[in-house]
Coordinates of C-alpha atoms in Angstrom, one line a residue:
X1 CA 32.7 69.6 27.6
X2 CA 34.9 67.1 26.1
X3 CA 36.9 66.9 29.7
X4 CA 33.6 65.5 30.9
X5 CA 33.5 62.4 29.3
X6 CA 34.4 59.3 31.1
X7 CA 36.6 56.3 30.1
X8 CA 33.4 54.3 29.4
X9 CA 32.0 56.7 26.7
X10 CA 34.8 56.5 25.2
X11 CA 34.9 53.0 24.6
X12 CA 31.4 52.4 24.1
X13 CA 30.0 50.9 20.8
X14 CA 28.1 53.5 19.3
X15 CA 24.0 53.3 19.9
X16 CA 24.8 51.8 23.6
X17 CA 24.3 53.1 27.0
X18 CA 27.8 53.3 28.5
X19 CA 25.9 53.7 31.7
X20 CA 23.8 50.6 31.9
X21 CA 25.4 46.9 32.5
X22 CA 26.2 45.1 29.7
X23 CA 23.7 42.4 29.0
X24 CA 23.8 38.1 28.9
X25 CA 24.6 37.3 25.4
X26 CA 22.2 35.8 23.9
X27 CA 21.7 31.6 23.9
X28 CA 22.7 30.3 20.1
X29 CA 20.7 27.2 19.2
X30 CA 23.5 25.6 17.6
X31 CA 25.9 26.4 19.7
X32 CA 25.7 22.9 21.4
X33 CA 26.3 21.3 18.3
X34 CA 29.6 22.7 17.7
X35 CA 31.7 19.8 20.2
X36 CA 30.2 17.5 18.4
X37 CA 31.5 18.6 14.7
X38 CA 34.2 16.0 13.2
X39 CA 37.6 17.0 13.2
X40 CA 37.9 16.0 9.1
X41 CA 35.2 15.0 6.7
X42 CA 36.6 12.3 3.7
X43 CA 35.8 12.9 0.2
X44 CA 33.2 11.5 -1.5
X45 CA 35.0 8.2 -3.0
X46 CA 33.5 7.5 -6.2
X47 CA 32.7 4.0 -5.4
X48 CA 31.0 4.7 -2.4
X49 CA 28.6 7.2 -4.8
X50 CA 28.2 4.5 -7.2
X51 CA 26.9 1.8 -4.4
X52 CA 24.3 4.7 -3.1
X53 CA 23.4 4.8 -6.6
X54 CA 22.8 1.2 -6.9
X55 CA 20.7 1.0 -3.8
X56 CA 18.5 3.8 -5.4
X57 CA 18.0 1.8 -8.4
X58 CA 17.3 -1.8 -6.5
X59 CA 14.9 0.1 -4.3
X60 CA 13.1 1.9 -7.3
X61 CA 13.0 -1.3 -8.8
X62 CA 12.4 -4.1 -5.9
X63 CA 10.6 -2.0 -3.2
X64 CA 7.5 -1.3 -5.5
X65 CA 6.2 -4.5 -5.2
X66 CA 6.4 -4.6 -1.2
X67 CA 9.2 -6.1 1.5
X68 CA 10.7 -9.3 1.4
X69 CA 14.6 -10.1 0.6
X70 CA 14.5 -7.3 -1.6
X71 CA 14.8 -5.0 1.7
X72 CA 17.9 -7.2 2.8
X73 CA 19.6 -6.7 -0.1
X74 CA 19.3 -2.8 -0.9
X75 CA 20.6 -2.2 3.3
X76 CA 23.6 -4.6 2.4
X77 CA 24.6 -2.6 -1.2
X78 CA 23.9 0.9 0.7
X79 CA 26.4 -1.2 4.0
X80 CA 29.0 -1.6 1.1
X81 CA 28.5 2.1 0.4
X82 CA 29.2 3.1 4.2
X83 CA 32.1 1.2 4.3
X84 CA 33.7 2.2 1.6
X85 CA 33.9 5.8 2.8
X86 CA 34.6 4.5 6.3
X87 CA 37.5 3.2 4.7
X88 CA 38.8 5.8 2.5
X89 CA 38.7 8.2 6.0
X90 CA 41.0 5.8 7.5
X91 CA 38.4 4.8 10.1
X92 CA 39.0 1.6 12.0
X93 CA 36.3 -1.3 12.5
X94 CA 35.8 -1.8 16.0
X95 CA 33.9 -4.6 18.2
X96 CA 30.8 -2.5 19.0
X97 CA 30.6 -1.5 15.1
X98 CA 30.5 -5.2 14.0
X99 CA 27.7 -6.0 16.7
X100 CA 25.2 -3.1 15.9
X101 CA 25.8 -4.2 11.9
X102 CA 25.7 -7.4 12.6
X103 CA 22.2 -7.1 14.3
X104 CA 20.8 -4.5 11.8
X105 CA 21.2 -7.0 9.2
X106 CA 19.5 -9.6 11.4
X107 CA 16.4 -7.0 12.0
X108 CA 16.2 -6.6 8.2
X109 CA 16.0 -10.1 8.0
X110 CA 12.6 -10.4 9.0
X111 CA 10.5 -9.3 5.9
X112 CA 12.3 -12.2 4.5
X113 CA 10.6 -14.3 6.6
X114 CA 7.5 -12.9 8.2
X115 CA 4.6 -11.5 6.9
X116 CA 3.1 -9.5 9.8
X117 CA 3.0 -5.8 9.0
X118 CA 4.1 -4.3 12.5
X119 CA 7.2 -6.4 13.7
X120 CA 8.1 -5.6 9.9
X121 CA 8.1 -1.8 10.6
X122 CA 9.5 -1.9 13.8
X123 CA 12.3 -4.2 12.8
X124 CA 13.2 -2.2 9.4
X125 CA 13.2 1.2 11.9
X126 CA 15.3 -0.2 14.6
X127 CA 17.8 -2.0 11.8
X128 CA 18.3 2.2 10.5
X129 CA 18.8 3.4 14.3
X130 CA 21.2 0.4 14.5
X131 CA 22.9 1.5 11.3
X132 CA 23.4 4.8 12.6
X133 CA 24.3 4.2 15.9
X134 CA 27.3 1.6 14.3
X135 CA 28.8 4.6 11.7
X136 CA 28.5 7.2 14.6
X137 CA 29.9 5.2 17.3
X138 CA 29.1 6.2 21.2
X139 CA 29.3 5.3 25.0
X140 CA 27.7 7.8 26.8
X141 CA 24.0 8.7 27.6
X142 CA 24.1 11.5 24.7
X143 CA 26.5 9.7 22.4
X144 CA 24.0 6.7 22.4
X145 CA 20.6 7.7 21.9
X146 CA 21.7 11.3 19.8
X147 CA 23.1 8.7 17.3
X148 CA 20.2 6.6 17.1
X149 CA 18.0 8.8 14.9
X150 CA 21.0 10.3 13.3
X151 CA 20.8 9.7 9.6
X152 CA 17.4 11.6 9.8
X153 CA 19.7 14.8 9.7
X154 CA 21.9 14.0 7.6
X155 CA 20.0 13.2 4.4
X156 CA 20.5 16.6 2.8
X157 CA 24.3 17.1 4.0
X158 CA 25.1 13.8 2.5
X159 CA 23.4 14.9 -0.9
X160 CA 25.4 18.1 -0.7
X161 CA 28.8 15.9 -0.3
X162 CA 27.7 13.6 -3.1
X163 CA 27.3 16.7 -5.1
X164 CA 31.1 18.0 -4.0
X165 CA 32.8 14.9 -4.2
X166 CA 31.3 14.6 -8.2
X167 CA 32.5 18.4 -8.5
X168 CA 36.2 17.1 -7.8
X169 CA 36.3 14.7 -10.1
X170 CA 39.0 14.7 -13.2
X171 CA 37.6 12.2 -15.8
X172 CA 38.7 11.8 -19.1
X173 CA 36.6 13.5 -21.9
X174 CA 34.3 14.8 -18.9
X175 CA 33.5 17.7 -21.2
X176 CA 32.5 16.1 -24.0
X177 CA 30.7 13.1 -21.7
X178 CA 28.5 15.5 -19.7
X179 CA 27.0 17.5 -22.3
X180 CA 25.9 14.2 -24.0
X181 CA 24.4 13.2 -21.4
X182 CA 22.6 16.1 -20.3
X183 CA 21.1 16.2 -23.9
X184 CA 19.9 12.7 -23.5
X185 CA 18.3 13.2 -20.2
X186 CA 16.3 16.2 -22.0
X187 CA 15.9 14.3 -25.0
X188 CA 14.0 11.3 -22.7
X189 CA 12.3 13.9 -20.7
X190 CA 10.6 15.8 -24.0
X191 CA 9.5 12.3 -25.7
X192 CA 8.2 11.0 -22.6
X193 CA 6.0 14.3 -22.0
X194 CA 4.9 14.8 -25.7
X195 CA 5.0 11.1 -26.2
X196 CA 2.2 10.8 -23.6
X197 CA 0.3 13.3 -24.7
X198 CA 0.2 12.3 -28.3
X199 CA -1.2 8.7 -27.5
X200 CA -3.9 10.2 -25.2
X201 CA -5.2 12.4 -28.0
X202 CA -4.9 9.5 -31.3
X203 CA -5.1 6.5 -30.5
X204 CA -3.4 5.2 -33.9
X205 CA -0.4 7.7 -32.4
X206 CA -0.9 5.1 -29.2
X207 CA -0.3 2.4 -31.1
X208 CA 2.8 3.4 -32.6
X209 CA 4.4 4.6 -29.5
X210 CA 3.5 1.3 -27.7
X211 CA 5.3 -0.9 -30.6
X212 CA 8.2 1.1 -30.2
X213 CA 8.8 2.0 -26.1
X214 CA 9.1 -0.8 -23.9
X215 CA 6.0 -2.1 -21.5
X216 CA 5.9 0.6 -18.6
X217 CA 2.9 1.1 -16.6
X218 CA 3.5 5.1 -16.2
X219 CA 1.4 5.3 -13.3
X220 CA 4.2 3.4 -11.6
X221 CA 6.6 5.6 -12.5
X222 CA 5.8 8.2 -9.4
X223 CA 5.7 5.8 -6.8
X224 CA 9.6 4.1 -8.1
X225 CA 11.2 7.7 -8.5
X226 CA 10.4 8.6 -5.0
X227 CA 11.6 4.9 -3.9
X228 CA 14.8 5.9 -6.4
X229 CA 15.2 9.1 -4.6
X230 CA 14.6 7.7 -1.1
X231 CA 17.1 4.5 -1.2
X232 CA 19.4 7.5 -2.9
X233 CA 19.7 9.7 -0.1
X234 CA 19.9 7.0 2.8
X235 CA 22.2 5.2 1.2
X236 CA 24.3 9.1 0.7
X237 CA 23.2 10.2 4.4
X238 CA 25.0 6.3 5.7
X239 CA 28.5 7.1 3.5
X240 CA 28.4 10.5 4.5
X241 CA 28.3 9.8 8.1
X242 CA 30.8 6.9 7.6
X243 CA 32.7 9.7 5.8
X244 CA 33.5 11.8 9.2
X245 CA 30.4 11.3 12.2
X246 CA 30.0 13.6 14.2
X247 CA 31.6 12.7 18.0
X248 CA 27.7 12.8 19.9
X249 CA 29.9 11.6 23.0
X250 CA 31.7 15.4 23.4
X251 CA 27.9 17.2 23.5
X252 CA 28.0 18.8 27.0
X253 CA 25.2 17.3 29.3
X254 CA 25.4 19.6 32.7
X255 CA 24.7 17.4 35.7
X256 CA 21.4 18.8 37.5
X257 CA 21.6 20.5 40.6
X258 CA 22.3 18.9 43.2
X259 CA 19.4 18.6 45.8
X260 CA 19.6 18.3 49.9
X261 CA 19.7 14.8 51.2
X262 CA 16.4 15.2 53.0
X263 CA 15.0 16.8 49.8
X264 CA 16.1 14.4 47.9
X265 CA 15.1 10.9 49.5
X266 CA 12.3 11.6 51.9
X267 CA 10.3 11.2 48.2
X268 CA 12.0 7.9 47.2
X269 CA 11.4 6.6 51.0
X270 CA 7.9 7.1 51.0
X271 CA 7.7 5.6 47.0
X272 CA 9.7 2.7 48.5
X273 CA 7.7 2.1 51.2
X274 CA 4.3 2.0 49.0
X275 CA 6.0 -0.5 46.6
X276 CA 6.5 -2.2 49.5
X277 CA 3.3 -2.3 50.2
X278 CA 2.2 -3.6 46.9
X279 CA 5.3 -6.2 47.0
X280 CA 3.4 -7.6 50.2
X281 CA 0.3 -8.0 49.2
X282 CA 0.9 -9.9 46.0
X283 CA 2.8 -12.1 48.0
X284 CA -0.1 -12.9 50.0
X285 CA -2.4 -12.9 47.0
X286 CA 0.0 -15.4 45.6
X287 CA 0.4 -18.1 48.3
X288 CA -3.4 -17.6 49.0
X289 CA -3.7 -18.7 45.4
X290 CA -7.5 -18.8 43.5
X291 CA -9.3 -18.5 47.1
X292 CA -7.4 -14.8 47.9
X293 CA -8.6 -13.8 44.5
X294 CA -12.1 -14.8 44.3
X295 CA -12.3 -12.8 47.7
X296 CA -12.0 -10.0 45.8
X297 CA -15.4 -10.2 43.9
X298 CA -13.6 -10.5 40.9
X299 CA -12.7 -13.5 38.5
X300 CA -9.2 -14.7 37.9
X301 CA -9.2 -12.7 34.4
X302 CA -11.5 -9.8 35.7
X303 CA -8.2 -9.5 38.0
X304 CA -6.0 -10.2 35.8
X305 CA -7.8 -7.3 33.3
X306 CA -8.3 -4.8 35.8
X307 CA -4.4 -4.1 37.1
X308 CA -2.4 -5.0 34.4
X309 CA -2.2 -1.5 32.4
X310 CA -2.0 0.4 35.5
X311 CA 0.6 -1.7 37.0
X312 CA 2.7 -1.5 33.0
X313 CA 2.1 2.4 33.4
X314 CA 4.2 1.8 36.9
X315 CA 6.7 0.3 35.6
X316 CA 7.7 2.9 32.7
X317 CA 6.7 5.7 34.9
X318 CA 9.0 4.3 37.9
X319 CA 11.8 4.4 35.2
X320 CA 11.0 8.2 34.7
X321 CA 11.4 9.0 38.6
X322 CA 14.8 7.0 38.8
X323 CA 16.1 8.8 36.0
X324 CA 15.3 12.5 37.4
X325 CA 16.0 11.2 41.0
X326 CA 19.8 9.8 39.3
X327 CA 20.4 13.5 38.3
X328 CA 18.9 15.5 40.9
X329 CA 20.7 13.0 43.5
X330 CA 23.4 14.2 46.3
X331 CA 26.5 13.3 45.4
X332 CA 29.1 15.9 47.5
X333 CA 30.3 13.4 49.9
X334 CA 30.7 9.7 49.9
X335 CA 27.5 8.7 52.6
X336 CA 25.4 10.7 49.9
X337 CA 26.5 8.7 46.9
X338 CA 25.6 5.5 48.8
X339 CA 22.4 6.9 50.0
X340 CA 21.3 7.6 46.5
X341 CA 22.6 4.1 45.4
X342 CA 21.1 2.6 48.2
X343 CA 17.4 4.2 48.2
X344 CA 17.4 3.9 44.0
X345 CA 18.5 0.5 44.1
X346 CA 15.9 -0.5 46.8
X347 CA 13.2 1.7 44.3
X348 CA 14.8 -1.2 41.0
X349 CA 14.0 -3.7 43.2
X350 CA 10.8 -3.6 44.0
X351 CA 9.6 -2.6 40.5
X352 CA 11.0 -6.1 39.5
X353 CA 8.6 -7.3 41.6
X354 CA 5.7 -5.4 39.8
X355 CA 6.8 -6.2 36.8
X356 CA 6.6 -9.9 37.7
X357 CA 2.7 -9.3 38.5
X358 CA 2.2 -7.6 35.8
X359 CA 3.4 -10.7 33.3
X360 CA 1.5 -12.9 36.0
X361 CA -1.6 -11.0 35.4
X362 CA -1.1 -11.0 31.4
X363 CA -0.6 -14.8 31.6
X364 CA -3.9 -15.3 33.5
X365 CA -6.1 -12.8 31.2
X366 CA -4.2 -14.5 28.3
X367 CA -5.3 -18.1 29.6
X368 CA -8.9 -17.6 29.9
X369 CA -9.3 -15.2 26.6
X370 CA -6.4 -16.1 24.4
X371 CA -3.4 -14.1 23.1
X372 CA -3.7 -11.3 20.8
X373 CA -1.2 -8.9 18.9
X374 CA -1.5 -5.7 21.5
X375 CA -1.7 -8.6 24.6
X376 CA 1.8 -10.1 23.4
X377 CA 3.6 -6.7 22.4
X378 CA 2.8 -5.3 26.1
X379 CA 4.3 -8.9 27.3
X380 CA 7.4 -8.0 25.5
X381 CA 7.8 -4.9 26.2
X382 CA 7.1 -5.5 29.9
X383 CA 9.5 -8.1 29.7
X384 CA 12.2 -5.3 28.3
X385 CA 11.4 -3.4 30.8
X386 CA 12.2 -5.8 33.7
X387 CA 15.5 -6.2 32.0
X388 CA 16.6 -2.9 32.0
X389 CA 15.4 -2.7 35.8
X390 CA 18.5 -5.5 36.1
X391 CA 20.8 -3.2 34.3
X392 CA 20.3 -0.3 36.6
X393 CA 20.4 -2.7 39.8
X394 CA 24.1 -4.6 38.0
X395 CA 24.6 -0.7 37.4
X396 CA 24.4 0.6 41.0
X397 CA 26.5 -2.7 42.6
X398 CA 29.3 -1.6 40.2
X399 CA 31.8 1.3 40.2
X400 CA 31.8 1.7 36.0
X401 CA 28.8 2.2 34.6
X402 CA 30.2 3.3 30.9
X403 CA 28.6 0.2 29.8
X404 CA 24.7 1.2 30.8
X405 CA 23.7 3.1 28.0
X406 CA 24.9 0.9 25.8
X407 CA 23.8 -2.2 27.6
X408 CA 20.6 -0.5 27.3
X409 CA 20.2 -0.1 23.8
X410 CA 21.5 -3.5 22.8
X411 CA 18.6 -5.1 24.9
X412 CA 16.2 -3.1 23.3
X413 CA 17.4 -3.6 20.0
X414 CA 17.8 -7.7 20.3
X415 CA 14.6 -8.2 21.6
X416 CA 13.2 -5.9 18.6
X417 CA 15.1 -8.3 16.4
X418 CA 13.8 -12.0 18.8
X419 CA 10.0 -10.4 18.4
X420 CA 10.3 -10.2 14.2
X421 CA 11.9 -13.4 13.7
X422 CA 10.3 -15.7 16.3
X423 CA 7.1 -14.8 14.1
X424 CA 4.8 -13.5 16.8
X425 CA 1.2 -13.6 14.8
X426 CA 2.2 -17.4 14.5
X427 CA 2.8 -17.7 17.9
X428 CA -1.0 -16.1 18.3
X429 CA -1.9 -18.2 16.3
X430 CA -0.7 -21.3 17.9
X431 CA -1.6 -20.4 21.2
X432 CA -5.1 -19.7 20.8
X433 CA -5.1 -23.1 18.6
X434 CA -3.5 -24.8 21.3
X435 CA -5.9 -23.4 24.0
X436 CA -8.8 -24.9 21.8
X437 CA -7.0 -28.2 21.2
X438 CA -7.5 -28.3 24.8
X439 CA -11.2 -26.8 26.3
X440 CA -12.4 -26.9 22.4
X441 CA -13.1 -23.0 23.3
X442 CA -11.3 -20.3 20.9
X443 CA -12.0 -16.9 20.3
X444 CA -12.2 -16.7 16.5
X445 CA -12.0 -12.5 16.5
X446 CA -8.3 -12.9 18.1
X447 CA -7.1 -14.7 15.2
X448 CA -9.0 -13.9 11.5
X449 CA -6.9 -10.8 10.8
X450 CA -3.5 -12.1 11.7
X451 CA -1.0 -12.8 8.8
X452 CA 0.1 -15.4 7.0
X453 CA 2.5 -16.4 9.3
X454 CA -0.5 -17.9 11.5
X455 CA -1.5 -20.1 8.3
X456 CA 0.4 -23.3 9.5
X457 CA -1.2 -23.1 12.9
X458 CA -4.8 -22.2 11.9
X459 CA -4.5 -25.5 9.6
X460 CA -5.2 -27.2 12.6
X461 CA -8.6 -26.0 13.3
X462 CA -11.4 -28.3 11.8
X463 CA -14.0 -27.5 9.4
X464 CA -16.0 -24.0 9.9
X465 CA -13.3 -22.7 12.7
X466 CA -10.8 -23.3 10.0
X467 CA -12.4 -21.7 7.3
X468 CA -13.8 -18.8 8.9
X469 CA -10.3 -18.1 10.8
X470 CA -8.4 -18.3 7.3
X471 CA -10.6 -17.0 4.7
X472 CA -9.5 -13.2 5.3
X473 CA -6.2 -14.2 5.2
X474 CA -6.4 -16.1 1.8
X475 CA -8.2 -13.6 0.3
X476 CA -5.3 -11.3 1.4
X477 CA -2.4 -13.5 -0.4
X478 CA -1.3 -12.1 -3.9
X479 CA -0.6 -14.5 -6.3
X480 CA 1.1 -12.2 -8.2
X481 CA 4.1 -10.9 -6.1
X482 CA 7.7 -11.7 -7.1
X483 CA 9.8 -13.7 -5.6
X484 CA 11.7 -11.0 -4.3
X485 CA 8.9 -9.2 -2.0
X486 CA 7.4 -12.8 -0.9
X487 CA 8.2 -13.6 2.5
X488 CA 8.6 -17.3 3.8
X489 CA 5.5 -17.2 5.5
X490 CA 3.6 -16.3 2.5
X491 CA 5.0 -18.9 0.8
X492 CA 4.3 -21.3 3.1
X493 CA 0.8 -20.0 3.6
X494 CA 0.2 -20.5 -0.4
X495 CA 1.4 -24.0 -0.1
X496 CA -0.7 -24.8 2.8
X497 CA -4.1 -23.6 1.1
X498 CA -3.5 -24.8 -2.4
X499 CA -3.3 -28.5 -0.5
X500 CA -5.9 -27.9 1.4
X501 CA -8.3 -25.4 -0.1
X502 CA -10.9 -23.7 1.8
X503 CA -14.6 -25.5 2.0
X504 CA -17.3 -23.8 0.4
X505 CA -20.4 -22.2 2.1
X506 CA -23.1 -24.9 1.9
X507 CA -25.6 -21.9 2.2
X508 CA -25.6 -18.5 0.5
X509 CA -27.8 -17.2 3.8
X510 CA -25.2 -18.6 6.5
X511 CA -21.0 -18.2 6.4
X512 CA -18.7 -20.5 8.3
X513 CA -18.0 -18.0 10.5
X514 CA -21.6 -17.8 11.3
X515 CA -22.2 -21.7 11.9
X516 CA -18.9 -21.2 13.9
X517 CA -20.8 -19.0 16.5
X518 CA -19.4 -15.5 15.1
X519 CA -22.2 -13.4 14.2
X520 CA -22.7 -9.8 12.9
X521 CA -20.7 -7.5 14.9
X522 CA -18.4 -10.3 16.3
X523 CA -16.6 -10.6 13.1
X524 CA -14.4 -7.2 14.3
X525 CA -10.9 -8.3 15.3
X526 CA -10.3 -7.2 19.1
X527 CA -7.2 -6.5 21.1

C-alpha cells in the first residue's frame, strides 16, 4: 500500500488534507506596521530622563492650580527632553522640524494669555499633534496625519525605554545608593499611611503630626500624582520617539482601483453641473441685492439662518467626494489623468464659491443677531475650509504635489494657533458691543458667559447692560490663583473691575439684568 501514496502525502504537514488547496494565509494586524519600525532605537540618555522627570514634577506642582504660563513651561523642559535624545541618536534638525516646534510653542502660548476654555483645549491638543508630527517627521498622506496622534501610542513604550536605559546604567555606589533609597520610599509610604490614620483617631496625635510635617492638603495629593505621572510619561513618550520614530512615510497605502472613465466622471459632471447651478443663482441673488431676497418670503437673517449649516455640510462633504473620486480616478493614460484633474478641479472651484455664501450668509445672520462662540468657530473653520479648497486647486495646476499634505496640516494648525491668540471671546465681545454702540440693540445672552477675555470690551456698556453682562464673569475670577496659572486676560479682567466695581442692585425683587430687558428664561446663554 505504501506504493500508493503520492508525492503530496508525503510532504504534507501532518493533520492536513494533501488533497485540498492550500489556503490564503491569514491577514496579521500588525503586519502593516512593520515598514514603519525604525532602523535603531538610541539609549535612554540620562539627561533626557532627568528633564521628563522635571516636567513630571512642574506639572504635579504647577498644573494643579489650572493653565497659564505654567503649561508653556512644562512643554519647553519635556522639548529639552526630546532633544536631548534626538541628539544623542545622531538625528539632524531640519527646516520642517523647527516650524512644527516653533508653532507648537506658539499654540501653548495661549493659556498665557487667554482665558477662554475651548481655544485653550484646542490649542494645547494641536501644540501635542504638532510636537509629534516635528519628532516623527513626514511628507506623505500617511506619514502626515499617522504622526499627528502619535505620542498617544507611545506612552507605555517610552516608559519601558526609561526603564532600560536606567537598567544600563553604571553608577558609583549604585548598590549601596538604591537600597537606601528604596527604604526611604517605604519608610515615607508607612508614616504617611499610619500617620494619617493616627490623627483621624486622636486628635492630640493630630496635633503632633501637624507640628512636625509640613502644610499638605492630602486631598491634593491624588489629583498632583496623576498630573506627576501624566507630565512623566509625555514627556518619556516625546524623548522616546526623538530616540528612533518610526518612518510613518514607508506604511504601504495601495492606490484604489482604478474605475472606467465613464464610471468615473459621469458622477462628478452631474455634481458639477448642480454646483453650477447653485454658483448661478447666488450670483443673481447677489446683484439683485435685499429686493431678490425679500422675494423669498424670508428676512435677510431668516436667509441667512436657514442655508448656512446646509451649505458648511457641503463644503466638508464635497471634500469627502474629491478625496474618494482622487483615488478611485482613471489614471492609465495621459487624457485620463487630465480628465480627472480637469473635472476635480472644476468640482474645487465651485465649492469656493459656496463657501463664499456660506461666510456671506454668517456675516448677515451675524449682523442682525450678533456673534457668538459656535457662530465664530463655524466662520473659522469655513474659512479653513476654503483654504484648503485653494490647495487642492494650486495642487492640480502643478506636477508635485509632495507638498499637499503638509501644506494641509500647517494651515490647519496656524489658524488653530491665530483663533487662541487673537482672543476670540474678546472679539464676541467687542462685536456685539460695537453693534450696540451703534443701533443701541445687544443681545445680552450672547455675551454673559464669555471669559474674561471679553472684560475690556464689556466695560463699555453703561450701567445695567454692564452689570448684568459682567457679573457672571466676576463672580467667576479667583482671587486666589498664582501667578503662574493666571492668564493675561484675567489679569486684566481683575484690574478692570477693581477700578470700576460692579453697581449694586437698587432692588432685592428686580436684577440688572432684569431692568436690562433679560427676564427669567432669557438669562440662558445661546449659540
Amino acid at each position: 500500500m505504501s506504493g500508493l501514496s503520492t508525492p503530496a502525502s508525503v510532504d504534507a504537514p501532518p493533520g492536513t488534507d494533501p488533497y485540498r488547496a492550500p489556503a490564503a494565509p491569514a491577514w496579521q494586524p500588525i503586519a502593516w506596521l512593520r515598514p514603519s519600525e525604525p532602523e535603531r532605537k538610541a539609549a535612554a540618555a540620562p539627561r533626557a530622563l532627568a528633564a521628563a522627570v522635571i516636567t513630571g514634577l512642574l506639572a504635579a506642582w504647577l498644573l494643579a492650580d489650572g493653565v497659564g504660563v505654567n503649561l508653556l513651561l512644562c512643554g519647553v523642559v519635556a522639548a529639552v527632553g526630546a532633544g536631548i535624545a534626538a541628539r544623542s541618536a545622531g538625528r539632524r534638525v531640519r527646516v520642517w522640524t523647527v516650524l512644527w516646534s516653533v508653532l507648537a510653542l506658539a499654540l501653548l502660548a495661549v493659556p498665557a494669555l487667554s482665558e477662554a476654555g475651548w481655544p485653550v483645549a484646542l490649542s494645547t491638543l494641536c501644540a501635542l499633534a504638532l510636537a509629534s508630527l516635528a519628532l516623527h517627521g513626514g511628507r506623505r498622506w500617511a506619514g502626515v496625519l499617522l504622526a499627528l496622534p502619535g505620542i498617544l501610542w507611545q506612552l507605555a513604550p517610552g516608559l519601558l525605554w526609561a526603564r532600560d536605559g536606567l537598567r544600563g546604567l553604571s553608577l558609583p555606589g549604585r548598590g549601596k545608593v538604591v537600597p537606601v533609597l528604596k527604604a526611604v520610599v517605604v519608610a515615607a509610604v508607612l508614616l504617611t499611611v499610619f500617620g494619617w490614620l493616627f490623627a483621624s483617631a486622636d486628635a492630640a496625635m493630630a496635633d503632633v503630626l501637624s507640628g512636625l510635617t509640613p502644610s499638605l492638603d492630602l486631598s491634593e495629593l491624588p489629583l498632583r500624582f496623576a498630573l506627576f505621572v501624566l507630565g512623566l510619561l509625555t514627556a518619556l513618550g516625546f524623548a522616546h520617539i526623538a530616540a528612533g520614530p518610526r518612518r510613518w512615510d514607508r506604511t504601504a497605502v495601495r492606490p484604489g482601483r482604478e474605475r472606467g472613465r465613464l464610471e468615473w466622471a459621469l458622477p462628478l459632471v452631474a455634481l458639477n453641473l448642480m454646483f453650477g447651478a447653485f454658483a448661478l443663482i447666488q450670483a443673481v441673488v447677489v446683484l439683485g441685492g435685499r429686493d431678490s431676497i425679500t422675494n423669498t418670503g424670508m428676512s435677510r437673517s431668516e436667509y441667512a439662518r436657514q442655508g448656512f449649516w446646509q451649505l458648511t455640510a457641503v463644503t466638508v462633504l464635497t471634500l469627502v467626494v474629491v478625496a474618494v473620486a482622487k483615488r478611485w480616478a482613471p489614471r492609465g493614460t495621459a487624457a485620463d489623468r487630465r480628465l480627472a484633474r480637469i473635472l476635480l478641479g472644476v468640482l474645487c472651484l465651485l465649492t469656493l464659491v459656496v463657501v463664499a455664501s456660506a461666510l456671506g450668509r454668517m456675516w448677515f445672520y451675524v449682523d442682525a443677531s450678533g456673534l457668538t462662540r459656535l457662530r465664530l468657530w463655524v466662520l473659522v473653520v469655513e474659512v479653513w475650509l476654503g483654504a484648503v479648497f485653494l490647495l487642492l486647486i494650486v495642487a492640480g495646476l502643478t506636477r508635485s504635489v509632495a507638498w499637499l499634505p503638509r501644506a494641509v496640516v500647517l494651515s490647519g494648525m496656524v489658524t488653530a494657533a491665530v483663533y487662541g491668540l487673537m482672543g476670540p471671546d474678546a472679539i464676541i465681545a467687542e462685536q456685539n458691543v460695537a453693534r450696540f454702540e451703534r443701533t443701541q440693540q445687544i443681545d445680552l445672552r450672547n455675551v454673559r458667559d464669555l471669559s474674561p477675555d471679553a472684560v475690556p470690551a464689556l466695560d463699555r456698556l453703561p450701567g445695567d447692560q454692564r452689570t448684568c453682562a459682567l457679573e457672571l464673569i466676576r463672580a467667576g475670577l479667583d482671587d486666589s490663583s498664582p501667578w503662574y496659572a493666571t492668564s493675561l486676560a484675567e489679569t486684566r479682567a481683575r484690574e478692570i473691575l477693581a477700578e470700576r466695581p460692579l453697581s449694586q442692585s437698587l432692588s432685592a425683587e428686580q436684577s440688572a439684568c432684569d431692568r436690562a430687558g433679560l427676564r427669567g428664561d432669557d438669562y440662558i446663554g445661546r449659540y
